[in-house]
Coordinates of C-alpha atoms and ligand atoms in Angstrom, one line a residue:
M1 CA 0.0 0.0 0.0
N2 CA 1.2 3.5 -0.7
A3 CA 0.1 6.7 1.1
Y4 CA 0.6 10.4 0.4
K5 CA 0.5 12.6 3.4
M6 CA 0.3 16.4 3.5
K7 CA -0.7 17.6 7.0
T8 CA 0.9 21.0 6.8
E9 CA -1.4 24.0 5.7
L10 CA 0.4 26.3 3.3
F11 CA 0.2 30.1 3.2
F12 CA 2.1 31.6 0.3
G13 CA 2.0 34.2 -2.4
F14 CA 1.6 38.0 -2.3
R15 CA 1.8 39.3 1.3
A16 CA 1.7 35.8 2.7
V17 CA 3.2 37.1 6.0
E18 CA -0.1 38.9 6.7
H19 CA -1.6 35.6 7.5
L20 CA 0.2 35.7 10.9
S21 CA -1.9 38.6 12.1
E22 CA -5.1 36.6 11.5
M23 CA -4.0 33.7 13.7
P24 CA -6.0 33.2 16.9
Y25 CA -3.0 32.9 19.2
R26 CA -1.8 35.2 22.0
N27 CA 1.2 33.5 23.7
L28 CA 4.1 32.9 21.2
L29 CA 7.6 31.5 21.3
I30 CA 9.7 32.2 18.3
I31 CA 12.8 30.0 17.6
T32 CA 15.4 31.7 15.4
D33 CA 19.1 32.5 15.1
G34 CA 21.3 35.4 16.0
F35 CA 21.7 36.6 12.4
L36 CA 17.9 36.9 11.8
E37 CA 17.4 38.6 15.2
S38 CA 20.2 41.2 14.6
S39 CA 19.6 41.8 10.9
G40 CA 16.1 43.1 11.5
A41 CA 14.3 40.1 9.9
L42 CA 12.8 39.1 13.2
A43 CA 11.5 42.6 13.7
K44 CA 9.8 42.5 10.3
L45 CA 8.1 39.2 11.3
V46 CA 7.0 40.5 14.7
Q47 CA 5.3 43.5 13.1
H48 CA 2.7 41.0 11.8
L49 CA 1.9 39.2 15.0
P50 CA -1.7 39.1 16.1
A51 CA -2.8 42.2 18.0
G52 CA -2.3 41.9 21.7
A53 CA -0.1 38.8 21.4
R54 CA 3.0 38.5 23.7
Y55 CA 6.0 36.7 22.5
E56 CA 9.4 35.4 23.7
T57 CA 12.3 34.7 21.4
Y58 CA 14.9 31.9 21.6
S59 CA 17.6 33.0 19.2
N60 CA 20.6 30.8 20.0
V61 CA 20.2 28.4 17.1
R62 CA 23.4 27.7 15.2
P63 CA 23.8 25.8 11.9
D64 CA 23.4 22.0 12.3
P65 CA 21.7 22.2 15.7
S66 CA 23.2 20.1 18.5
Q67 CA 21.4 17.9 21.0
E68 CA 22.6 20.3 23.8
L69 CA 20.9 23.2 21.9
V70 CA 17.7 21.2 21.5
D71 CA 17.7 20.5 25.3
E72 CA 18.2 24.1 26.2
G73 CA 15.4 25.2 23.8
A74 CA 13.1 22.5 25.0
A75 CA 13.5 23.8 28.6
V76 CA 12.5 27.3 27.4
L77 CA 9.5 25.9 25.5
T78 CA 8.4 24.0 28.5
R79 CA 8.5 27.1 30.6
V80 CA 6.7 29.4 28.1
R81 CA 4.0 26.8 27.1
P82 CA 3.0 28.8 24.1
D83 CA -0.2 28.4 22.1
L84 CA 1.8 29.2 19.0
L85 CA 5.4 28.0 18.3
V86 CA 7.0 29.8 15.4
A87 CA 10.2 28.4 13.8
F88 CA 11.7 31.3 11.9
G89 CA 14.9 30.7 9.9
G90 CA 16.7 28.2 7.7
G91 CA 16.5 24.4 8.1
S92 CA 18.6 24.7 11.3
C93 CA 16.0 26.8 13.1
I94 CA 13.1 24.7 11.9
D95 CA 14.8 21.4 12.7
A96 CA 15.8 22.7 16.1
A97 CA 12.2 23.8 16.8
K98 CA 10.9 20.4 15.7
A99 CA 13.3 18.5 18.0
M100 CA 12.5 20.9 20.9
L101 CA 8.8 20.4 20.4
L102 CA 9.1 16.6 20.4
S103 CA 11.2 16.7 23.6
A104 CA 8.8 19.2 25.4
C105 CA 5.7 17.2 24.4
E106 CA 7.4 13.9 25.5
G107 CA 7.8 15.7 28.8
G108 CA 4.1 16.3 29.1
M109 CA 3.6 19.7 27.4
E110 CA 0.5 20.1 25.3
R111 CA 1.3 20.5 21.6
P112 CA 0.9 24.2 20.5
Y113 CA 0.1 25.1 16.9
F114 CA 3.5 24.9 15.1
L115 CA 4.2 27.3 12.3
A116 CA 7.4 27.2 10.2
V117 CA 8.5 30.3 8.4
P118 CA 11.6 29.4 6.2
T119 CA 14.1 32.1 5.4
T120 CA 16.1 30.0 3.0
A121 CA 15.0 28.0 -0.1
G122 CA 16.1 25.4 1.1
T123 CA 15.5 22.4 3.1
G124 CA 11.7 22.1 2.8
S125 CA 11.8 21.4 6.5
E126 CA 8.6 23.5 6.9
V127 CA 6.6 20.6 5.5
T128 CA 8.7 17.5 6.3
N129 CA 8.5 15.0 9.0
F130 CA 12.3 15.0 9.2
A131 CA 14.6 16.8 11.6
V132 CA 18.4 16.5 11.7
V133 CA 20.1 16.9 15.1
T134 CA 23.9 16.6 15.6
R135 CA 24.9 14.3 18.4
G136 CA 28.7 14.3 18.8
S137 CA 30.1 13.8 15.3
D138 CA 26.9 12.2 14.0
K139 CA 24.0 14.0 12.3
V140 CA 21.0 11.9 13.4
V141 CA 17.9 12.0 11.3
L142 CA 14.6 11.9 13.2
I143 CA 11.6 10.9 11.1
D144 CA 8.2 11.2 12.8
D145 CA 4.9 12.6 11.6
F146 CA 4.7 14.5 14.9
L147 CA 7.6 16.7 13.6
A148 CA 5.7 18.0 10.6
P149 CA 4.7 21.6 11.2
D150 CA 0.9 22.4 11.3
G151 CA 1.4 25.4 9.1
A152 CA 4.1 26.8 6.8
L153 CA 4.2 30.4 5.7
L154 CA 6.3 31.0 2.6
E155 CA 7.3 34.6 2.4
A156 CA 10.0 35.1 -0.3
D157 CA 10.8 38.6 1.1
F158 CA 12.6 36.9 4.0
T159 CA 15.0 35.2 1.6
R160 CA 16.0 38.5 0.0
T161 CA 19.1 38.8 2.2
V162 CA 20.5 35.3 1.6
P163 CA 24.0 35.8 0.2
P164 CA 24.9 34.2 -3.2
A165 CA 26.9 31.3 -1.7
V166 CA 24.0 30.3 0.6
T167 CA 21.5 30.7 -2.3
A168 CA 23.7 28.3 -4.2
D169 CA 24.0 25.8 -1.4
T170 CA 20.4 25.8 -0.4
G171 CA 19.2 25.7 -4.0
M172 CA 21.3 22.7 -4.7
D173 CA 19.7 21.1 -1.6
V174 CA 16.3 21.6 -3.2
L175 CA 17.6 19.9 -6.4
T176 CA 19.0 17.0 -4.5
H177 CA 15.8 16.5 -2.5
A178 CA 13.7 16.5 -5.7
L179 CA 16.2 14.2 -7.5
E180 CA 16.5 11.7 -4.7
A181 CA 12.7 11.7 -4.1
Y182 CA 12.2 10.9 -7.9
V183 CA 14.6 8.0 -8.0
S184 CA 13.7 6.7 -4.5
S185 CA 12.6 3.1 -4.2
T186 CA 9.3 4.3 -2.7
A187 CA 8.5 7.1 -5.3
T188 CA 5.0 7.2 -6.6
S189 CA 3.3 9.2 -9.4
F190 CA 2.3 11.8 -6.8
T191 CA 5.8 12.3 -5.5
D192 CA 7.2 12.2 -9.1
A193 CA 4.9 15.1 -10.0
M194 CA 6.2 17.2 -7.1
A195 CA 9.8 16.3 -7.8
V196 CA 9.6 17.2 -11.5
K197 CA 7.9 20.5 -10.8
A198 CA 10.6 21.4 -8.2
L199 CA 13.4 20.5 -10.6
R200 CA 11.9 22.5 -13.5
I201 CA 11.8 25.6 -11.2
V202 CA 15.4 25.0 -9.9
C203 CA 16.8 24.7 -13.5
T204 CA 15.5 28.2 -14.4
D205 CA 15.2 30.1 -11.2
L206 CA 18.2 29.0 -9.1
P207 CA 20.8 30.6 -11.6
A208 CA 18.7 33.8 -11.7
A209 CA 18.4 34.1 -7.9
F210 CA 22.1 33.3 -7.5
R211 CA 23.1 36.0 -10.1
D212 CA 20.7 38.6 -8.7
G213 CA 19.5 38.3 -5.1
M214 CA 16.8 40.9 -5.8
A215 CA 15.2 38.8 -8.5
M216 CA 12.1 38.4 -6.4
R217 CA 10.1 36.4 -8.9
S218 CA 12.9 33.8 -8.9
R219 CA 13.2 34.0 -5.1
T220 CA 9.5 33.4 -4.9
R221 CA 9.6 30.4 -7.2
M222 CA 12.6 28.9 -5.4
I223 CA 10.9 29.1 -1.9
E224 CA 7.9 27.3 -3.5
A225 CA 10.2 24.7 -5.2
S226 CA 11.9 24.1 -1.8
C227 CA 8.5 23.4 -0.2
I228 CA 7.3 21.2 -3.2
A229 CA 10.5 19.2 -3.0
G230 CA 10.0 18.8 0.7
I231 CA 6.5 17.4 0.0
A232 CA 8.1 15.0 -2.4
F233 CA 10.7 13.6 -0.1
T234 CA 8.7 13.5 3.1
N235 CA 6.5 11.0 1.1
A236 CA 9.2 9.3 -1.0
G237 CA 12.3 9.5 1.2
L238 CA 15.8 10.4 0.1
G239 CA 18.9 8.4 -0.7
I240 CA 22.6 7.9 -0.2
N241 CA 23.5 11.4 -1.3
H242 CA 21.9 12.7 1.9
S243 CA 23.3 9.8 3.9
L244 CA 26.8 10.7 2.9
A245 CA 26.2 14.4 3.4
H246 CA 25.0 13.7 6.9
A247 CA 28.0 11.5 7.8
L248 CA 30.5 14.1 6.4
G249 CA 28.6 17.1 7.8
G250 CA 28.7 15.9 11.4
R251 CA 32.5 15.5 11.2
F252 CA 33.7 18.3 8.9
H253 CA 31.0 21.0 9.4
V254 CA 30.4 22.0 5.8
A255 CA 27.1 23.5 4.8
H256 CA 24.5 20.8 4.1
G257 CA 23.6 22.0 0.7
R258 CA 27.2 22.4 -0.4
L259 CA 28.0 18.9 0.6
N260 CA 25.0 17.5 -1.3
A261 CA 26.1 19.5 -4.4
V262 CA 29.7 18.3 -4.3
L263 CA 28.6 14.7 -3.8
L264 CA 25.8 14.6 -6.3
P265 CA 27.6 13.9 -9.6
Y266 CA 29.5 11.0 -8.0
V267 CA 26.4 9.5 -6.6
I268 CA 24.6 9.9 -9.9
R269 CA 27.5 8.3 -11.8
F270 CA 27.4 5.4 -9.4
H271 CA 23.7 4.8 -10.0
L272 CA 24.0 5.2 -13.8
G273 CA 26.5 2.3 -13.7
R274 CA 23.9 0.1 -12.1
S275 CA 21.4 -1.5 -14.4
D276 CA 18.8 -1.6 -11.6
C277 CA 19.0 2.2 -11.0
R278 CA 19.6 3.8 -14.4
E279 CA 16.0 3.5 -15.6
A280 CA 14.7 6.0 -13.1
Y281 CA 17.3 8.6 -14.1
E282 CA 16.4 8.0 -17.8
R283 CA 12.7 8.6 -17.1
L284 CA 13.6 11.8 -15.1
A285 CA 15.8 13.1 -17.9
V286 CA 12.9 12.7 -20.4
E287 CA 10.4 14.4 -18.0
L288 CA 12.8 17.3 -17.9
G289 CA 13.1 17.5 -21.7
M290 CA 16.6 16.1 -21.9
A291 CA 17.9 13.4 -24.2
D292 CA 19.0 10.9 -21.6
A293 CA 20.5 10.4 -18.1
D294 CA 24.0 11.4 -19.3
E295 CA 22.7 14.8 -20.4
L296 CA 21.0 15.1 -17.0
L297 CA 24.4 14.5 -15.3
T298 CA 26.2 16.9 -17.6
R299 CA 23.6 19.7 -16.9
I300 CA 23.8 19.2 -13.2
C301 CA 27.6 19.5 -13.3
A302 CA 27.3 22.7 -15.4
L303 CA 24.8 24.2 -13.0
R304 CA 27.1 23.4 -10.1
A305 CA 30.0 25.0 -11.8
D306 CA 27.9 28.1 -12.7
L307 CA 27.1 28.5 -9.0
G308 CA 30.8 28.4 -8.1
I309 CA 30.6 25.1 -6.3
E310 CA 33.7 23.0 -5.9
N311 CA 34.0 19.8 -7.9
S312 CA 35.5 17.6 -5.1
L313 CA 35.5 17.3 -1.4
S314 CA 39.3 18.1 -1.3
E315 CA 38.6 21.4 -3.0
L316 CA 36.4 22.5 -0.1
G317 CA 39.6 23.1 1.7
C318 CA 38.3 22.1 5.2
I319 CA 38.6 18.3 4.9
D320 CA 42.0 17.2 5.8
A321 CA 43.2 14.3 3.6
A322 CA 44.8 12.3 6.4
R323 CA 41.7 12.7 8.7
F324 CA 39.4 11.8 5.8
E325 CA 41.3 8.6 5.0
A326 CA 41.5 7.7 8.7
E327 CA 37.7 8.2 9.2
L328 CA 36.6 6.9 5.8
S329 CA 35.4 3.5 7.1
A330 CA 33.4 5.2 9.9
I331 CA 31.9 7.7 7.5
A332 CA 30.8 5.0 5.1
E333 CA 29.3 3.0 8.0
A334 CA 27.4 6.0 9.4
A335 CA 26.0 6.6 5.9
Q336 CA 25.0 3.0 5.5
H337 CA 23.0 3.2 8.7
D338 CA 21.5 6.7 8.0
R339 CA 17.7 6.8 7.8
C340 CA 17.9 8.1 4.2
T341 CA 19.6 4.9 2.9
P342 CA 16.7 2.4 2.9
T343 CA 14.9 4.4 0.2
N344 CA 17.9 4.6 -2.1
P345 CA 17.1 3.3 -5.6
C346 CA 19.3 0.3 -5.0
A347 CA 21.0 -1.5 -2.1
V348 CA 24.6 -0.3 -1.4
S349 CA 27.4 -2.0 0.3
K350 CA 29.9 -0.3 2.6
Q351 CA 32.5 -0.7 -0.1
D352 CA 30.3 1.1 -2.6
L353 CA 30.1 4.1 -0.2
V354 CA 33.8 4.0 0.4
N355 CA 34.4 4.1 -3.4
I356 CA 32.0 7.0 -3.9
L357 CA 33.6 8.9 -1.1
R358 CA 37.1 8.3 -2.5
D359 CA 36.0 9.5 -6.0
A360 CA 34.3 12.5 -4.5
F361 CA 37.4 13.4 -2.5
A362 CA 39.8 13.1 -5.4
G363 CA 37.4 14.6 -8.0
R364 CA 37.6 11.7 -10.5
Ligands
LIG401 N1 14.3 18.7 8.2 C1 14.5 18.5 6.9 O1 13.7 18.0 6.2 C2 15.9 18.9 6.4 C3 16.2 18.7 5.0 C4 17.4 19.1 4.6 C5 18.3 19.6 5.4 N2 18.0 19.8 6.8 C6 19.0 20.4 7.7 O2 18.8 21.8 7.7 C7 20.1 22.4 8.0 C8 20.5 23.3 6.9 O3 19.5 24.4 6.7 P1 19.8 25.6 5.7 O4 20.5 25.0 4.5 O5 18.5 26.2 5.5 O6 20.8 26.5 6.4 P2 20.9 27.1 7.9 O7 19.5 27.1 8.5 O8 21.9 26.3 8.7 O9 21.4 28.5 7.6 C9 22.7 28.7 7.0 C10 23.1 30.2 7.3 O10 22.3 31.1 6.5 C11 21.8 32.1 7.4 N3 20.5 32.6 7.0 C12 19.3 32.0 7.1 N4 18.4 32.8 6.5 C13 19.0 33.8 6.1 C14 18.5 35.0 5.4 N5 17.2 35.2 5.0 N6 19.4 35.9 5.0 C15 20.8 35.8 5.3 N7 21.3 34.7 5.9 C16 20.4 33.7 6.3 C17 21.8 31.5 8.8 O11 21.9 32.5 9.8 C18 23.0 30.6 8.7 O12 24.2 31.3 9.1 C19 21.1 21.3 8.2 O13 21.3 21.0 9.5 C20 20.4 20.1 7.4 O14 20.9 18.9 7.9 C21 16.8 19.4 7.2
LIG402 ZN1 18.9 18.2 2.2

């Protein structure tokens, strides 16, 4: 049996942020990060809170939120007991809020309405039942329908300040979500439709948003593509590109989207060499108006280069070769056990993952 779930209500389009003022809540907790607080973005959001509402802010979130941070925020959440919890930020803020909510509710707190307002385009976390929490050197993927926000407010204006490098990273994350959802072993016609739409938008609007951060039509389409890709993968799952990115990200602290982007051609090449995987890539290429899967791979490499993204893990400059080699086995093992691996289009061995990692490091 297949199922297609979409519990999150979406608010988007012209002046989407005004939806906030219509919400029937009076006691709010906003989870965000220091940049969004100090840059004035939070102040813009707060202007639209319901009249008479009081709010507290927890703004300590840092990229790739740790378990310690989640515990700290969960204590604040338990004290405030809001009727509306707002996650305002990139995937790190939304994931942190999800994990805090889970922890506080496991401790007996009644679930408030949970609204996610993404400021990157991005992770799609505003609609997914995934959250990624860093425990030691491991990025642990939590998957639970409880984590899916009740509402998502897509206001492209909040992404206006995203610098080009983060636009590139987060945009390539959208591409990777849509691609992995499409080729996933549990993809359906419903998730394929979402994945293809997201990929079509990325192909045209990511380069435009990267070149000109003020291209608001492209920014708007990208925040929608991010959410659409999120709907696809929360239903279809992801694959080893994400598993490898999680295993590397927990150890070397490279932005999630950048790691996905660097790894992607190596992961695709591996799959194209497997007769049991190639067909899904061929179908995707045709749906995107390309001749075949080889053209799809070439176009992804060209997009990555246009966005100024490195071709290999070694070029990132922050992954020491000796440490990489010493930890290779542990990285491959962590990726093999990652919760994204079971929906990969084909089964992979630890040695397959080691080979992909070696190729991605050397750029061959
Ligand atoms: N839950 C999911 O479904 C899911 C999916 C993919 C990734 N993730 C996780 O999400 C995290 C990555 O999220 P992300 O890529 O959105 O990055 P992020 O949230 O870590 O933010 C990256 C940087 O961009 C800044 N930033 C955010 N919004 C900005 C804005 N509007 N203007 C300027 N700067 C801004 C942040 O302050 C931060 O410094 C990773 O931990 C990843 O594992 C979760
Ligand atoms: Zn991702």
